[in-house]
């Protein structure tokens, strides 16, 4: 399935205030990274088990150490 970030609902439901990205699998995150134009980083995200929860919580300054 294709990830359409800008076409999906922002939140899971009216009672759930977490962005839908929070529930992405590692494969969803890797596909998103690829769609952004960074296919060279897909395996890094997969190898480090970066799912939606981790993606949202990761600090950008920590990304270089994820290599």
Coordinates of C-alpha atoms in Angstrom, one line a residue:
X1 CA 0.0 0.0 0.0
X2 CA 1.1 3.5 -0.8
X3 CA 1.7 6.0 2.0
X4 CA 0.0 9.3 1.2
X5 CA 1.0 11.5 4.0
X6 CA -0.8 14.6 2.9
X7 CA -4.0 12.8 2.0
X8 CA -4.5 10.8 5.2
X9 CA -6.3 11.8 8.4
X10 CA -4.1 13.7 10.8
X11 CA -5.3 11.7 13.8
X12 CA -6.5 8.1 14.2
X13 CA -9.9 9.0 15.7
X14 CA -11.5 11.8 17.7
X15 CA -10.6 10.2 21.0
X16 CA -7.0 9.4 19.9
X17 CA -4.8 12.5 19.8
X18 CA -1.7 10.7 18.4
X19 CA -0.8 11.4 14.8
X20 CA -1.4 8.4 12.5
X21 CA 2.4 8.3 11.9
X22 CA 2.7 7.1 15.5
X23 CA 1.2 3.7 14.5
X24 CA 3.4 3.1 11.4
X25 CA 5.4 -0.1 11.2
X26 CA 9.1 -0.1 10.4
X27 CA 8.2 -0.9 6.8
X28 CA 5.9 2.1 6.6
X29 CA 8.7 4.4 7.9
X30 CA 11.1 2.9 5.3
X31 CA 8.7 3.5 2.5
X32 CA 8.1 7.1 3.7
X33 CA 11.9 7.7 3.7
X34 CA 12.1 6.4 0.2
X35 CA 9.1 8.5 -1.0
X36 CA 10.9 11.6 0.5
X37 CA 13.7 10.9 -1.9
X38 CA 16.2 9.3 0.5
X39 CA 16.2 5.6 -0.6
X40 CA 19.8 5.2 0.6
X41 CA 18.5 5.5 4.2
X42 CA 15.8 2.9 4.0
X43 CA 17.9 0.1 5.3
X44 CA 19.3 2.2 8.1
X45 CA 15.8 2.8 9.4
X46 CA 14.9 -0.9 9.0
X47 CA 18.1 -2.1 10.6
X48 CA 17.5 0.1 13.6
X49 CA 13.8 -0.9 13.9
X50 CA 12.6 2.7 13.6
X51 CA 8.8 2.5 13.6
X52 CA 6.4 5.4 13.8
X53 CA 6.6 5.7 17.6
X54 CA 10.4 6.0 17.5
X55 CA 10.3 8.3 14.4
X56 CA 8.1 10.8 16.3
X57 CA 10.2 10.6 19.5
X58 CA 13.7 10.6 17.9
X59 CA 15.7 13.8 18.3
X60 CA 17.1 15.1 15.0
X61 CA 20.5 15.5 16.6
X62 CA 20.5 11.7 17.3
X63 CA 20.0 10.8 13.6
X64 CA 23.7 10.7 12.7
X65 CA 24.3 8.1 15.5
X66 CA 21.5 5.8 14.1
X67 CA 23.7 4.9 11.1

